PDB file of C-alpha atoms in Angstrom:
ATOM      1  CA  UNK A   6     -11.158   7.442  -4.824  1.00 37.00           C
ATOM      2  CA  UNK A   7     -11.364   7.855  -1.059  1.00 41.00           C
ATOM      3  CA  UNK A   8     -14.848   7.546   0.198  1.00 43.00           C
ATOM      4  CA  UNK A   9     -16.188   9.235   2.928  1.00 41.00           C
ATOM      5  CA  UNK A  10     -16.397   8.076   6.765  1.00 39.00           C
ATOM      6  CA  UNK A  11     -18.919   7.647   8.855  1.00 44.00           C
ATOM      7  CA  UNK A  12     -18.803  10.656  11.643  1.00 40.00           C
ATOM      8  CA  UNK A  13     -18.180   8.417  14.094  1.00 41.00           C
ATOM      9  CA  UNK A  14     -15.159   7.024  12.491  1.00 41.00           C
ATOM     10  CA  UNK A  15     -14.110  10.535  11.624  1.00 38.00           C
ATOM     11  CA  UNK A  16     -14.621  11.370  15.297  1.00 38.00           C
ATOM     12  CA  UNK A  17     -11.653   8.229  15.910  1.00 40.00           C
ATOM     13  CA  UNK A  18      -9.861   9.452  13.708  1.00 42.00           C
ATOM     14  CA  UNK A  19      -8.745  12.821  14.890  1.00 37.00           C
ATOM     15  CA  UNK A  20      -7.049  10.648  17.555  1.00 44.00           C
ATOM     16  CA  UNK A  21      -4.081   9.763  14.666  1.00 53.00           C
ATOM     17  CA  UNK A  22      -0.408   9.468  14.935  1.00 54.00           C
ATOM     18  CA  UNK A  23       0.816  12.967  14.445  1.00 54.00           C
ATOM     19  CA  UNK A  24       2.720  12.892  11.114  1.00 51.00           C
ATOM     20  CA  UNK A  25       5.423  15.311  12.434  1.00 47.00           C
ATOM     21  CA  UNK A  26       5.995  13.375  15.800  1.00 50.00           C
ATOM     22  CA  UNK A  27       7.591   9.865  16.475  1.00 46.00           C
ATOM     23  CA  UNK A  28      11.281   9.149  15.889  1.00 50.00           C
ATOM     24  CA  UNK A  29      11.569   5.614  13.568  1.00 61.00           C
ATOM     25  CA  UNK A  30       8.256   5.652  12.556  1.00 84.00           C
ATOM     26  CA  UNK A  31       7.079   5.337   8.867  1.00 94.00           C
ATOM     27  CA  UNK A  32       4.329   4.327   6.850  1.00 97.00           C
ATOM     28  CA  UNK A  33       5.591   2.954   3.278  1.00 98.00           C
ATOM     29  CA  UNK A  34       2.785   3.051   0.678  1.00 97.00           C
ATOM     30  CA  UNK A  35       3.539   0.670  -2.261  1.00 97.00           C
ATOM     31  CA  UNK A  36       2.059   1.498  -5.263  1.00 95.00           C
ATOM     32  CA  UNK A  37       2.547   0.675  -8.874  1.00 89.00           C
ATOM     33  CA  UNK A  38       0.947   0.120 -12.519  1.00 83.00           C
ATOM     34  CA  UNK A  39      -1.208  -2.821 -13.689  1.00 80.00           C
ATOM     35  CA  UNK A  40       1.797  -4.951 -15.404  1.00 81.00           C
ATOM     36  CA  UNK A  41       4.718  -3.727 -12.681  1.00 87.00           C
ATOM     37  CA  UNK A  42       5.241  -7.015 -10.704  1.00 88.00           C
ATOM     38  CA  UNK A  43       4.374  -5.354  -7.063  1.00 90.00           C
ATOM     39  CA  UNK A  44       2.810  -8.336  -5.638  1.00 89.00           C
ATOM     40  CA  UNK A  45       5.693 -10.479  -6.879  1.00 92.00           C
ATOM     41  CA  UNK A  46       8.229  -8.341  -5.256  1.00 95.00           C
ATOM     42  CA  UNK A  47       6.314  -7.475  -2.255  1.00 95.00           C
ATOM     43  CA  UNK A  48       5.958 -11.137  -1.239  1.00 94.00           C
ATOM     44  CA  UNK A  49       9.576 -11.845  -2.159  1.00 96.00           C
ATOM     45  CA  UNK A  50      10.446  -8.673  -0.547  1.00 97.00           C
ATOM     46  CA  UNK A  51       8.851  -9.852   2.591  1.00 96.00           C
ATOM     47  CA  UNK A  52      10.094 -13.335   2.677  1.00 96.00           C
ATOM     48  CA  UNK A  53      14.104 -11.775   2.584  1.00 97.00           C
ATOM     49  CA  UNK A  54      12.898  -9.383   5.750  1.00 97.00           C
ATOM     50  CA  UNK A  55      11.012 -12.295   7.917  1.00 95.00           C
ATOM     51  CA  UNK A  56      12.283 -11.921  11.452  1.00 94.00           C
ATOM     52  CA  UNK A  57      13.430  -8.456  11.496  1.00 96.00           C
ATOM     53  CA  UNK A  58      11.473  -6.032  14.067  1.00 94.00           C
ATOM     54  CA  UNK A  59      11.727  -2.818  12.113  1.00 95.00           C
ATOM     55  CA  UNK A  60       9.000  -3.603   9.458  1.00 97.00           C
ATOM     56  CA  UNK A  61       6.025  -4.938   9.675  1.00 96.00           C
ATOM     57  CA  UNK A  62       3.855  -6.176   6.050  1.00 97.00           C
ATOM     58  CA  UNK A  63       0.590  -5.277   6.145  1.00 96.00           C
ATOM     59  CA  UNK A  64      -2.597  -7.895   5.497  1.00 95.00           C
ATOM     60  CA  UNK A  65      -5.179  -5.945   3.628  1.00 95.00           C
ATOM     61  CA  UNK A  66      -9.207  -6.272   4.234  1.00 96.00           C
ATOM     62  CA  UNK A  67     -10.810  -6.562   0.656  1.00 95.00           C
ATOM     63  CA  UNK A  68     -14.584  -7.465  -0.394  1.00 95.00           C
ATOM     64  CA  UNK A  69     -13.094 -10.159  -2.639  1.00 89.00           C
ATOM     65  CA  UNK A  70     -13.479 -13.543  -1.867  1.00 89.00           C
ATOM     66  CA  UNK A  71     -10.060 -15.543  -0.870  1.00 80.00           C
ATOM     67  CA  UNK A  72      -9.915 -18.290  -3.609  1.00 79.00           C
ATOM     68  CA  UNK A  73     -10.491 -15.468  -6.054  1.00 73.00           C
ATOM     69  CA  UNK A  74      -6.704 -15.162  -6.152  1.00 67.00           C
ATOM     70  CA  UNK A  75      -4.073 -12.266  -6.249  1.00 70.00           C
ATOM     71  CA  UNK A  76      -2.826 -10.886  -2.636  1.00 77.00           C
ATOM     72  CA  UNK A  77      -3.148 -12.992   0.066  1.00 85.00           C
ATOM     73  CA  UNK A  78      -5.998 -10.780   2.147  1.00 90.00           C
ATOM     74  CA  UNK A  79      -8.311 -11.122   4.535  1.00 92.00           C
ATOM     75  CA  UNK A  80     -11.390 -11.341   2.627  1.00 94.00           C
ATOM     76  CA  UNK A  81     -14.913  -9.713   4.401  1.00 95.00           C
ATOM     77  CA  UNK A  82     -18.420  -9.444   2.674  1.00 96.00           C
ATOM     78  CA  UNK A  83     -19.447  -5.785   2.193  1.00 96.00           C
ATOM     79  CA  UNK A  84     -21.711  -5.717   5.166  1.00 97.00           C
ATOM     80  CA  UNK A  85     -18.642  -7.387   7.065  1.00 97.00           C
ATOM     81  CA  UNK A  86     -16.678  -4.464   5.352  1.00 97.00           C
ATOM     82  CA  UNK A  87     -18.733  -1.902   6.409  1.00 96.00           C
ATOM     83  CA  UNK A  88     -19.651  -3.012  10.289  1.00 97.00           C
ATOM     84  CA  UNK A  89     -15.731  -2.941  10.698  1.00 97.00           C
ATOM     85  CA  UNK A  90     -15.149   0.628   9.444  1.00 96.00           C
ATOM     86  CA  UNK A  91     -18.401   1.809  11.593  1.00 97.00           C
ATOM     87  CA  UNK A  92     -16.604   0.603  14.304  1.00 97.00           C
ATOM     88  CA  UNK A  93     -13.471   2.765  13.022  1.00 96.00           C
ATOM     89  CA  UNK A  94     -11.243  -0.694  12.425  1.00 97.00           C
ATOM     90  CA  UNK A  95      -9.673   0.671   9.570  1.00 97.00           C
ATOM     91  CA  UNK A  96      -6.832   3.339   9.704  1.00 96.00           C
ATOM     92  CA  UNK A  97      -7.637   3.430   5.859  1.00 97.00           C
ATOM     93  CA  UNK A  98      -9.872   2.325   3.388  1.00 96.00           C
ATOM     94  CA  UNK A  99     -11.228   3.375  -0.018  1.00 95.00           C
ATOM     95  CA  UNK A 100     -13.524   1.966  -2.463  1.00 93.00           C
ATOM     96  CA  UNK A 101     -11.969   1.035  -6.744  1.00 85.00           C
ATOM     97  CA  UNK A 102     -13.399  -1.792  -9.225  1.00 80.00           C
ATOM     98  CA  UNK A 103     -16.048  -2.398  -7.211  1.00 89.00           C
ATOM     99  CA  UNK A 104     -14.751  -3.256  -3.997  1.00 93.00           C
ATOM    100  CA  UNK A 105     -13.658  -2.173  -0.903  1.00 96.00           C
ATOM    101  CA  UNK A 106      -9.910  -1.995   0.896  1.00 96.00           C
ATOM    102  CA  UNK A 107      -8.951  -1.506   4.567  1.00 97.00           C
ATOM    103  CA  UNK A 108      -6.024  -1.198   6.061  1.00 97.00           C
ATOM    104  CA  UNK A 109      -6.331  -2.309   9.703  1.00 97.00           C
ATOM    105  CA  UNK A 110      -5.978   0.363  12.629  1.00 97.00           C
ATOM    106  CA  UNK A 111      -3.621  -1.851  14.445  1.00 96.00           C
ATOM    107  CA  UNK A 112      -0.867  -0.505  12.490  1.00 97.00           C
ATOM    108  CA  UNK A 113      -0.803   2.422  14.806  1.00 96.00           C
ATOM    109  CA  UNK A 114       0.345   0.515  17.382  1.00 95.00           C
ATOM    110  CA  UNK A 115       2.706  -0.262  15.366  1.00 95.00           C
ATOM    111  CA  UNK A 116       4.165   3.136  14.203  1.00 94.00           C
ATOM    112  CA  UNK A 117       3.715   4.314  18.196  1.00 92.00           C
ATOM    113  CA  UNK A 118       6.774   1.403  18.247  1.00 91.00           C
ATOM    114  CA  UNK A 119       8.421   3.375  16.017  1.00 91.00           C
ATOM    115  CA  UNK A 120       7.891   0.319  13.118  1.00 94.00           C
ATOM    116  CA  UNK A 121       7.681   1.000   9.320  1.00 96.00           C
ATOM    117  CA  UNK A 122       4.535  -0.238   8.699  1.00 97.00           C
ATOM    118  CA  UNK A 123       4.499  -1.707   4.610  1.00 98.00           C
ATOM    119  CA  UNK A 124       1.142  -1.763   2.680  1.00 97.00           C
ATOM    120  CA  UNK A 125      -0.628  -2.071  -0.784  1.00 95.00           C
ATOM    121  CA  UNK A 126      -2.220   1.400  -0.770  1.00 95.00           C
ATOM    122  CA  UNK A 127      -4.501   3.228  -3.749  1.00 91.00           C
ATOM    123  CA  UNK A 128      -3.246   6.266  -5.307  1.00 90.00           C
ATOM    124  CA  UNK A 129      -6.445   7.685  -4.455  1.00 90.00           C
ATOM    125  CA  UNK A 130      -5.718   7.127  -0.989  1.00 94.00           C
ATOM    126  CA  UNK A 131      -2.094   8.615  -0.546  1.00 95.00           C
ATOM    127  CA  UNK A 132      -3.263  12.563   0.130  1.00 94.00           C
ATOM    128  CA  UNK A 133      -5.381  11.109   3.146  1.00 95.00           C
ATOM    129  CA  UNK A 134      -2.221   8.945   4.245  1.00 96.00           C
ATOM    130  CA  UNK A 135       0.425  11.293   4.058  1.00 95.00           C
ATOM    131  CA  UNK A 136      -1.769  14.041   5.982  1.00 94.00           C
ATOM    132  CA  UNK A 137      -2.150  10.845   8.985  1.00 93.00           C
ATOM    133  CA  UNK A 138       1.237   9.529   8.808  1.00 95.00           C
ATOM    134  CA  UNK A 139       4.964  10.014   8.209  1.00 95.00           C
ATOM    135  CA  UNK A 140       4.601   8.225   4.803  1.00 96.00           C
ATOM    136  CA  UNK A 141       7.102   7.550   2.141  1.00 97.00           C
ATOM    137  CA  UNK A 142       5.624   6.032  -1.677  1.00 97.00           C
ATOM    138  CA  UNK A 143       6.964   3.006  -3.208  1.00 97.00           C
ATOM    139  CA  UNK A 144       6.876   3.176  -6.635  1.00 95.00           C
ATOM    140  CA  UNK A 145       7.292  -0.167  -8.162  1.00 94.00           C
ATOM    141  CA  UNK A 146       7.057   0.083 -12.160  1.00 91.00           C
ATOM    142  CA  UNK A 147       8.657  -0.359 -15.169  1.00 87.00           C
ATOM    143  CA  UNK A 148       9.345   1.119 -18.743  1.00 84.00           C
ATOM    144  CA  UNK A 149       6.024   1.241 -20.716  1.00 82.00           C
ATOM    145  CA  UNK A 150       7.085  -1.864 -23.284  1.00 82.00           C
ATOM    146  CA  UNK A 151       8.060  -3.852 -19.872  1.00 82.00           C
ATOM    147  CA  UNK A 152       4.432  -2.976 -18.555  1.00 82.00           C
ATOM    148  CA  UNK A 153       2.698  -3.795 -22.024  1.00 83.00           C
ATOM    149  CA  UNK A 154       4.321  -6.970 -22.693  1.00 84.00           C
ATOM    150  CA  UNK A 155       3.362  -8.183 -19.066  1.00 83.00           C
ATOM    151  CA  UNK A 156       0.070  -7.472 -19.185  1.00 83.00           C
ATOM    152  CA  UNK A 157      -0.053  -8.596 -23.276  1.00 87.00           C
ATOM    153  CA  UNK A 158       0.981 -12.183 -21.612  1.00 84.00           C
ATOM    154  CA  UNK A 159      -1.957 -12.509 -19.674  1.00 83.00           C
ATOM    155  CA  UNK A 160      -4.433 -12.468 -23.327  1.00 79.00           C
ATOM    156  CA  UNK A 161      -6.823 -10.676 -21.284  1.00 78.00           C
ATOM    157  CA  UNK A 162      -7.172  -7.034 -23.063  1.00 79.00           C
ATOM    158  CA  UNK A 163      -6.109  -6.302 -26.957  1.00 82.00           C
ATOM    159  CA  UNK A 164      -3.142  -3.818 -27.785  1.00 81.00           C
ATOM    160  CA  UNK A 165      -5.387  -1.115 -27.839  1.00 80.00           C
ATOM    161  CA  UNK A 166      -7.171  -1.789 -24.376  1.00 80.00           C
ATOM    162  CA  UNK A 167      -3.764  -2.404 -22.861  1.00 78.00           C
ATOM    163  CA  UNK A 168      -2.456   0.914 -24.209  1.00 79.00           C
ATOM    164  CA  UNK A 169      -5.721   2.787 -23.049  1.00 77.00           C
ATOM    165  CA  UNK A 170      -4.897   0.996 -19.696  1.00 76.00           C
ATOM    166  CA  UNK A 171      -1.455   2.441 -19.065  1.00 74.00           C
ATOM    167  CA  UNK A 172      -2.205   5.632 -20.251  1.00 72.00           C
ATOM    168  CA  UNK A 173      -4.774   6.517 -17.599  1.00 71.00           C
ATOM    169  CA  UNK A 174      -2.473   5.116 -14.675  1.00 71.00           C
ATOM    170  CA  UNK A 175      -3.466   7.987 -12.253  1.00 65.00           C
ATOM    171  CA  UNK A 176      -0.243  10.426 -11.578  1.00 77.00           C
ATOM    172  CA  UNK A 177       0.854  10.347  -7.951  1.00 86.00           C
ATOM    173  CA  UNK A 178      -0.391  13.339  -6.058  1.00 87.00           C
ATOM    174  CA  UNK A 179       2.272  16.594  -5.934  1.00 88.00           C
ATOM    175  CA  UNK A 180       4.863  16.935  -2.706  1.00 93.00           C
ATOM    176  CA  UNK A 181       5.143  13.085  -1.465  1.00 95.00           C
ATOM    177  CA  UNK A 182       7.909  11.439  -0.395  1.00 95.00           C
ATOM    178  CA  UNK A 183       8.693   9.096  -3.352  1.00 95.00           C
ATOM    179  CA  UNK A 184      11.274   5.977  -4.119  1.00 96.00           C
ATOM    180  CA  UNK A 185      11.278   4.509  -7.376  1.00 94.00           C
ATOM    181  CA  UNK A 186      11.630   1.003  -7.996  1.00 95.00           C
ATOM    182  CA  UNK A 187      11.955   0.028 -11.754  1.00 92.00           C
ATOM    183  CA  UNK A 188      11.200  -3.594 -11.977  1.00 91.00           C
ATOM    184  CA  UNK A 189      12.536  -4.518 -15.487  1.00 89.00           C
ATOM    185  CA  UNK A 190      14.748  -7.524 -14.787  1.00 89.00           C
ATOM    186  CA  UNK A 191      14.247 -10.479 -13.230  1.00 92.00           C
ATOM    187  CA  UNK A 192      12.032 -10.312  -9.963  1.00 93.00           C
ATOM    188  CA  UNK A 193      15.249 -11.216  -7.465  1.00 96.00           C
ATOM    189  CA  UNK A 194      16.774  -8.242  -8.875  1.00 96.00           C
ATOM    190  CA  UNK A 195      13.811  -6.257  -8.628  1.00 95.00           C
ATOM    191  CA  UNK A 196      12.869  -7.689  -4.884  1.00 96.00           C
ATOM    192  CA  UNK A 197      16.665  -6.900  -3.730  1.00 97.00           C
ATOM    193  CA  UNK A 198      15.925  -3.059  -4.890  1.00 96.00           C
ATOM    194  CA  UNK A 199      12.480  -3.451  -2.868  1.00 97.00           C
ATOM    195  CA  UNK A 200      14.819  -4.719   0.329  1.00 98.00           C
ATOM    196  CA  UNK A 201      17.355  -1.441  -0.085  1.00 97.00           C
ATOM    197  CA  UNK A 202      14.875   0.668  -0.267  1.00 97.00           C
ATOM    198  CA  UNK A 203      12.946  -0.430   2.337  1.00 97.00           C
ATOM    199  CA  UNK A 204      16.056  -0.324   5.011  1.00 96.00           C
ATOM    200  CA  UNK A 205      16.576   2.694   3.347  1.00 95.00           C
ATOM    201  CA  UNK A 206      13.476   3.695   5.179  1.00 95.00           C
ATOM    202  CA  UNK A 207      13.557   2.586   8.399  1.00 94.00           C
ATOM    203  CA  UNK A 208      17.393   4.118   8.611  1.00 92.00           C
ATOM    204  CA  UNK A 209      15.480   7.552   7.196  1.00 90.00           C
ATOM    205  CA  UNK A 210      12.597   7.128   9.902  1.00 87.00           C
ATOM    206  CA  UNK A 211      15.028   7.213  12.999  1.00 83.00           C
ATOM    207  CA  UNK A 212      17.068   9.833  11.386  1.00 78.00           C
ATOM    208  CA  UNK A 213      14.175  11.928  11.138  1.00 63.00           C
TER     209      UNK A 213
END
């Protein structure tokens, strides 16, 4: 879920990159189900692309501590958190389990440079994106025995929570832009599908 801004911030923010405007530019929301492997592939993803000038990965801003593993992020206490989007530093940011994500307003100098910009996004927070934006989804998932057996491995939920948990993977909001990534292989297979579909993109953006 989205929470709301501070006026001030919203004030900031109707100074945005037009969605319709800027030839090359693209924001690429990766999203996926608990079980899917997107961290895997995003990181191998990102190691494959190092050095090219088209793409830049984004760090995300979580109220998480760093050793407390997963992503790499830049890790900020809540009233850290909340002086920076006060201050309108975030370009994004939304609020699930308890903490808080921002992604950084320097990405719009980024997508000014006509970059594709890549980051972690919620579901919750596509609808806001993709009315800010030119943004494309990537969906990184994979059949629902792929996804149960994953997250079976980890021996953190039984059977039943782990089928509760895939069932209530939140649908992705009607009319986006949306590439599929099915990661049921081995995660070089599944990061070379990332790769293609992410020059995909950035041929797309400066066709548009």
């Amino acid at each position: 879920m989205v929470l709301g801004l501070a006026p001030n911030v919203v004030a900031q923010q109707r100074e945005r990159v037009n969605p319709r405007e800027g030839l090359g530019r693209m924001l690429v929301a990766v999203v996926g189900p608990s079980g899917a492997g997107k961290d895997t592939l995003m990181g191998l993803a990102r190691a494959r692309l190092e050095g090219d000038a088209r793409f830049r990965f984004v760090q995300r801003s979580i109220t998480r501590p760093a050793e407390a593993g997963g992503e790499a992020h830049r890790a900020l206490s809540v009233a850290a958190f909340e002086a920076e989007r006060t201050a309108g530093a975030f370009a994004l940011w939304w609020g699930a389990h308890g903490l808080f994500y921002g992604i950084p307003r320097d990405i719009e100098a980024d997508l000014a440079a006509r970059r594709v910009v890549v980051a972690n996004l919620s579901r919750g927070a596509l609808a806001e994106a993709a009315g800010r934006y030119p943004l494309r989804v990537l969906n990184i998932t994979a059949t629902f025995a792929v996804l149960a057996a994953r997250l079976a491995a980890r021996g953190r939920e039984s059977a039943d929570d782990i089928a509760a948990r895939l069932a209530r993977e939140a649908a992705l909001p009607a009319g986006l832009d949306v590439a599929t990534v099915s990661n049921d292989a081995t995660p070089e297979d599944g990061a070379a599908r990332v790769v293609a579909e992410l020059r995909r993109a950035a041929a797309d953006a400066r066709r548009s």
